Amino acid sequence: MYDVNLWKFLFSSAAVIGLLLVVYYFVNRLGVAFPSRRGAQLIELLDYRPIDRDRGFLLVRVRGREFFLAYDRGGIYLLKDWKKNEEDVISDSPTGNCS
């Protein structure tokens, strides 16, 4: 009788561990999709330019404002921010006739 209970315990433990491994595999492979509000993303990554492994630039939009950020091992630094309706590109070149 002792051997039968031991085998039942081992079999049920193996089944539970196997089921947990299968769930872990599918969660990692497929990801977990949480319901979200459509069209209401608060943070949007517009562009990403790495300089090297630990440094780079980010262009991020948060609630209608855009932020130009730099990052390195020390943290993330704000370089420029502007509202969406401001002029995006400021040209320093003269607007003359090229003749």
Short mmCIF file of C-alpha atoms in Angstrom, two decimals:
data_model
loop_
_atom_site.label_atom_id
_atom_site.label_comp_id
_atom_site.label_asym_id
_atom_site.label_seq_id
_atom_site.Cartn_x
_atom_site.Cartn_y
_atom_site.Cartn_z
CA MET A 1 0.00 0.00 0.00
CA TYR A 2 2.89 2.37 0.75
CA ASP A 3 4.34 1.85 -2.73
CA VAL A 4 1.03 2.64 -4.45
CA ASN A 5 0.65 5.98 -2.65
CA LEU A 6 4.25 6.88 -3.47
CA TRP A 7 3.72 6.14 -7.18
CA LYS A 8 0.49 8.17 -7.21
CA PHE A 9 2.29 11.09 -5.58
CA LEU A 10 5.21 10.92 -8.02
CA PHE A 11 2.92 10.61 -11.04
CA SER A 12 0.67 13.50 -9.99
CA SER A 13 3.70 15.69 -9.17
CA ALA A 14 5.24 14.95 -12.56
CA ALA A 15 1.92 15.76 -14.26
CA VAL A 16 1.62 19.10 -12.46
CA ILE A 17 5.24 20.06 -13.22
CA GLY A 18 4.79 19.06 -16.85
CA LEU A 19 1.61 21.13 -17.13
CA LEU A 20 3.38 24.14 -15.61
CA LEU A 21 6.24 23.76 -18.11
CA VAL A 22 3.80 23.62 -21.03
CA VAL A 23 1.99 26.75 -19.82
CA TYR A 24 5.34 28.51 -19.30
CA TYR A 25 6.42 27.59 -22.85
CA PHE A 26 3.24 28.93 -24.46
CA VAL A 27 3.24 32.14 -22.41
CA ASN A 28 6.83 32.86 -23.44
CA ARG A 29 6.26 31.92 -27.07
CA LEU A 30 2.93 33.63 -27.67
CA GLY A 31 3.09 36.33 -25.03
CA VAL A 32 0.22 37.44 -22.89
CA ALA A 33 -2.24 39.78 -24.52
CA PHE A 34 -3.94 42.06 -22.05
CA PRO A 35 -7.04 43.91 -23.18
CA SER A 36 -6.21 47.52 -23.95
CA ARG A 37 -8.10 50.58 -25.02
CA ARG A 38 -7.91 50.80 -28.79
CA GLY A 39 -6.26 53.92 -30.12
CA ALA A 40 -5.37 55.16 -26.65
CA GLN A 41 -1.67 54.39 -26.46
CA LEU A 42 -0.19 56.83 -24.02
CA ILE A 43 3.47 56.23 -24.94
CA GLU A 44 4.56 55.68 -28.53
CA LEU A 45 8.15 55.02 -29.63
CA LEU A 46 8.58 56.95 -32.88
CA ASP A 47 12.24 56.28 -33.60
CA TYR A 48 15.26 54.60 -32.03
CA ARG A 49 18.89 55.14 -33.04
CA PRO A 50 21.59 53.24 -31.16
CA ILE A 51 25.10 54.69 -31.14
CA ASP A 52 26.65 51.60 -29.59
CA ARG A 53 25.59 48.85 -27.21
CA ASP A 54 24.92 51.14 -24.25
CA ARG A 55 24.14 54.53 -25.83
CA GLY A 56 21.61 55.91 -28.25
CA PHE A 57 18.74 58.27 -29.00
CA LEU A 58 14.97 57.88 -28.69
CA LEU A 59 12.09 59.88 -30.13
CA VAL A 60 8.96 59.31 -28.03
CA ARG A 61 5.42 60.73 -28.15
CA VAL A 62 3.47 60.97 -24.88
CA ARG A 63 -0.07 62.44 -24.95
CA GLY A 64 0.58 64.71 -27.93
CA ARG A 65 4.04 65.86 -26.82
CA GLU A 66 7.21 64.58 -28.41
CA PHE A 67 10.45 64.05 -26.52
CA PHE A 68 13.95 63.62 -27.91
CA LEU A 69 15.91 61.54 -25.39
CA ALA A 70 19.45 60.24 -25.05
CA TYR A 71 20.30 57.19 -22.98
CA ASP A 72 23.44 55.54 -21.65
CA ARG A 73 24.41 53.38 -18.69
CA GLY A 74 23.81 56.31 -16.36
CA GLY A 75 20.18 56.85 -17.34
CA ILE A 76 17.89 58.64 -19.77
CA TYR A 77 18.31 62.35 -20.48
CA LEU A 78 15.86 64.82 -22.01
CA LEU A 79 17.41 66.72 -24.91
CA LYS A 80 14.34 68.45 -26.40
CA ASP A 81 10.58 68.40 -25.99
CA TRP A 82 7.86 70.02 -28.06
CA LYS A 83 4.15 69.87 -28.62
CA LYS A 84 2.81 68.06 -31.66
CA ASN A 85 1.41 71.21 -33.29
CA GLU A 86 4.73 73.12 -33.08
CA GLU A 87 6.91 73.17 -36.16
CA ASP A 88 8.76 69.86 -36.28
CA VAL A 89 11.70 70.86 -38.43
CA ILE A 90 13.52 74.15 -38.16
CA SER A 91 15.64 74.79 -41.20
CA ASP A 92 18.89 76.70 -40.70
CA SER A 93 19.65 76.84 -44.39
CA PRO A 94 18.75 80.00 -46.34
CA THR A 95 15.79 79.74 -48.67
CA GLY A 96 17.26 81.29 -51.74
CA ASN A 97 17.11 80.67 -55.45
CA CYS A 98 19.68 78.15 -56.65
CA SER A 99 20.61 79.66 -59.98
#
